[in-house]
């Protein structure tokens, strides 16, 4: 194999050369090429204004929901028979509890002058099989 000496061999020229005084004028040229426009400044108050507007919009929508939503409350009035049946069969309210809550005006309004004939009472007692319960009450 042939000996290779680096210093004796002809050197290949690179294809790149720097222009004269390139590094001396580099900073001046670079500063000329920078844009002179000032950066856009965003105000803090602008963000607050947007935040306040968004909160106000949410509050307005929250207040409008009950107005815009259809109400599905169907109130049904209680009739006297249903109320009487409930008190009689479903609750633990006895006659003494009702009397203690009523005022004298209410008690006087309840008293009616219905005249029941003796024959009607006898017919009812003869057909009713719970005579012992009626007597004990």
mmCIF file of C-alpha atoms in Angstrom:
data_model
loop_
_atom_site.group_PDB
_atom_site.id
_atom_site.type_symbol
_atom_site.label_atom_id
_atom_site.label_comp_id
_atom_site.label_asym_id
_atom_site.label_seq_id
_atom_site.Cartn_x
_atom_site.Cartn_y
_atom_site.Cartn_z
ATOM 1 C CA UNK A 1 0.000 0.000 0.000
ATOM 2 C CA UNK A 2 1.155 3.435 -0.810
ATOM 3 C CA UNK A 3 2.015 5.810 1.981
ATOM 4 C CA UNK A 4 -0.251 8.746 2.326
ATOM 5 C CA UNK A 5 1.062 12.088 3.461
ATOM 6 C CA UNK A 6 -1.541 14.702 4.173
ATOM 7 C CA UNK A 7 0.754 17.688 3.901
ATOM 8 C CA UNK A 8 2.116 16.816 0.465
ATOM 9 C CA UNK A 9 -1.175 16.181 -1.285
ATOM 10 C CA UNK A 10 -2.978 19.046 -3.034
ATOM 11 C CA UNK A 11 -5.878 20.393 -1.002
ATOM 12 C CA UNK A 12 -9.401 20.803 -2.353
ATOM 13 C CA UNK A 13 -10.815 24.292 -2.130
ATOM 14 C CA UNK A 14 -14.200 24.658 -0.414
ATOM 15 C CA UNK A 15 -17.039 26.219 -2.387
ATOM 16 C CA UNK A 16 -17.899 28.713 0.334
ATOM 17 C CA UNK A 17 -16.178 31.996 0.908
ATOM 18 C CA UNK A 18 -17.215 34.827 3.221
ATOM 19 C CA UNK A 19 -17.413 38.276 1.715
ATOM 20 C CA UNK A 20 -14.930 40.834 2.819
ATOM 21 C CA UNK A 21 -15.770 42.659 6.063
ATOM 22 C CA UNK A 22 -18.774 40.367 6.524
ATOM 23 C CA UNK A 23 -18.477 39.906 10.265
ATOM 24 C CA UNK A 24 -17.607 43.546 10.837
ATOM 25 C CA UNK A 25 -20.862 44.786 9.200
ATOM 26 C CA UNK A 26 -23.043 41.855 10.299
ATOM 27 C CA UNK A 27 -24.688 43.502 13.340
ATOM 28 C CA UNK A 28 -25.477 46.703 11.409
ATOM 29 C CA UNK A 29 -27.124 44.775 8.544
ATOM 30 C CA UNK A 30 -29.044 42.595 10.964
ATOM 31 C CA UNK A 31 -30.497 45.594 12.819
ATOM 32 C CA UNK A 32 -31.579 47.139 9.499
ATOM 33 C CA UNK A 33 -33.494 43.998 8.556
ATOM 34 C CA UNK A 34 -35.461 43.786 11.823
ATOM 35 C CA UNK A 35 -39.035 45.071 11.593
ATOM 36 C CA UNK A 36 -39.581 48.469 13.117
ATOM 37 C CA UNK A 37 -43.261 47.844 13.951
ATOM 38 C CA UNK A 38 -44.064 47.974 17.629
ATOM 39 C CA UNK A 39 -45.656 44.856 19.121
ATOM 40 C CA UNK A 40 -49.380 44.905 19.697
ATOM 41 C CA UNK A 41 -50.222 45.748 23.303
ATOM 42 C CA UNK A 42 -53.272 44.082 24.794
ATOM 43 C CA UNK A 43 -54.788 45.982 27.670
ATOM 44 C CA UNK A 44 -55.693 44.229 30.904
ATOM 45 C CA UNK A 45 -58.907 46.217 31.042
ATOM 46 C CA UNK A 46 -59.963 44.675 27.733
ATOM 47 C CA UNK A 47 -59.846 41.224 29.316
ATOM 48 C CA UNK A 48 -61.802 42.442 32.321
ATOM 49 C CA UNK A 49 -64.411 43.947 30.051
ATOM 50 C CA UNK A 50 -64.799 40.650 28.209
ATOM 51 C CA UNK A 51 -65.014 38.776 31.498
ATOM 52 C CA UNK A 52 -67.661 41.119 32.866
ATOM 53 C CA UNK A 53 -69.724 40.826 29.674
ATOM 54 C CA UNK A 54 -69.565 37.022 29.754
ATOM 55 C CA UNK A 55 -70.612 36.891 33.413
ATOM 56 C CA UNK A 56 -73.496 39.256 32.694
ATOM 57 C CA UNK A 57 -74.646 37.074 29.791
ATOM 58 C CA UNK A 58 -74.609 33.954 31.973
ATOM 59 C CA UNK A 59 -76.623 35.712 34.690
ATOM 60 C CA UNK A 60 -79.197 36.920 32.182
ATOM 61 C CA UNK A 61 -79.597 33.407 30.808
ATOM 62 C CA UNK A 62 -79.910 31.972 34.306
ATOM 63 C CA UNK A 63 -82.630 34.451 35.152
ATOM 64 C CA UNK A 64 -84.501 33.771 31.896
ATOM 65 C CA UNK A 65 -84.714 29.986 32.404
ATOM 66 C CA UNK A 66 -87.744 30.070 34.731
ATOM 67 C CA UNK A 67 -89.525 32.488 32.412
ATOM 68 C CA UNK A 68 -88.879 30.588 29.194
ATOM 69 C CA UNK A 69 -89.341 27.044 30.468
ATOM 70 C CA UNK A 70 -92.909 25.822 30.437
ATOM 71 C CA UNK A 71 -94.255 25.210 33.887
ATOM 72 C CA UNK A 72 -95.617 21.740 34.320
ATOM 73 C CA UNK A 73 -97.344 22.284 37.626
ATOM 74 C CA UNK A 74 -100.878 21.065 37.376
ATOM 75 C CA UNK A 75 -102.563 22.094 40.553
ATOM 76 C CA UNK A 76 -105.571 20.056 41.351
ATOM 77 C CA UNK A 77 -107.907 21.322 43.990
ATOM 78 C CA UNK A 78 -108.850 18.918 46.694
ATOM 79 C CA UNK A 79 -112.453 18.094 46.975
ATOM 80 C CA UNK A 80 -114.066 17.538 50.347
ATOM 81 C CA UNK A 81 -114.668 13.809 49.814
ATOM 82 C CA UNK A 82 -111.036 13.061 48.964
ATOM 83 C CA UNK A 83 -109.821 15.037 51.972
ATOM 84 C CA UNK A 84 -112.272 13.293 54.280
ATOM 85 C CA UNK A 85 -111.255 9.875 52.968
ATOM 86 C CA UNK A 86 -107.584 10.674 53.449
ATOM 87 C CA UNK A 87 -108.072 11.846 57.007
ATOM 88 C CA UNK A 88 -110.243 8.840 57.800
ATOM 89 C CA UNK A 89 -108.148 6.050 56.286
ATOM 90 C CA UNK A 90 -104.580 7.265 55.761
ATOM 91 C CA UNK A 91 -103.621 9.420 58.701
ATOM 92 C CA UNK A 92 -103.325 8.950 62.425
ATOM 93 C CA UNK A 93 -105.535 11.926 63.172
ATOM 94 C CA UNK A 94 -108.393 11.198 65.529
ATOM 95 C CA UNK A 95 -111.434 13.268 66.390
ATOM 96 C CA UNK A 96 -109.853 14.778 69.476
ATOM 97 C CA UNK A 97 -106.922 16.097 67.466
ATOM 98 C CA UNK A 98 -109.306 17.757 65.040
ATOM 99 C CA UNK A 99 -111.365 19.307 67.853
ATOM 100 C CA UNK A 100 -108.284 20.732 69.545
ATOM 101 C CA UNK A 101 -107.255 22.505 66.328
ATOM 102 C CA UNK A 102 -110.674 23.911 65.465
ATOM 103 C CA UNK A 103 -111.808 27.253 66.793
ATOM 104 C CA UNK A 104 -115.240 27.941 68.241
ATOM 105 C CA UNK A 105 -116.406 29.591 65.005
ATOM 106 C CA UNK A 106 -115.455 26.497 63.028
ATOM 107 C CA UNK A 107 -117.271 24.244 65.498
ATOM 108 C CA UNK A 108 -120.387 26.406 65.298
ATOM 109 C CA UNK A 109 -120.266 26.275 61.498
ATOM 110 C CA UNK A 110 -120.055 22.488 61.598
ATOM 111 C CA UNK A 111 -123.194 22.196 63.703
ATOM 112 C CA UNK A 112 -126.108 21.854 61.377
ATOM 113 C CA UNK A 113 -129.738 21.443 62.073
ATOM 114 C CA UNK A 114 -130.267 18.220 60.182
ATOM 115 C CA UNK A 115 -133.266 16.422 61.517
ATOM 116 C CA UNK A 116 -132.954 12.686 61.264
ATOM 117 C CA UNK A 117 -136.092 10.706 61.745
ATOM 118 C CA UNK A 118 -136.136 7.809 64.119
ATOM 119 C CA UNK A 119 -137.154 5.404 61.346
ATOM 120 C CA UNK A 120 -134.036 6.246 59.328
ATOM 121 C CA UNK A 121 -131.850 5.598 62.363
ATOM 122 C CA UNK A 122 -133.566 2.271 63.021
ATOM 123 C CA UNK A 123 -133.186 1.210 59.371
ATOM 124 C CA UNK A 124 -129.504 2.060 59.410
ATOM 125 C CA UNK A 125 -128.880 0.205 62.664
ATOM 126 C CA UNK A 126 -130.795 -2.856 61.494
ATOM 127 C CA UNK A 127 -128.861 -3.124 58.216
ATOM 128 C CA UNK A 128 -125.464 -2.309 59.704
ATOM 129 C CA UNK A 129 -123.581 -5.374 60.909
ATOM 130 C CA UNK A 130 -121.090 -3.386 62.985
ATOM 131 C CA UNK A 131 -123.502 -2.461 65.750
ATOM 132 C CA UNK A 132 -121.015 -3.305 68.479
ATOM 133 C CA UNK A 133 -118.403 -0.971 66.972
ATOM 134 C CA UNK A 134 -120.894 1.880 66.707
ATOM 135 C CA UNK A 135 -121.984 1.415 70.300
ATOM 136 C CA UNK A 136 -118.424 1.308 71.619
ATOM 137 C CA UNK A 137 -117.517 4.542 69.867
#
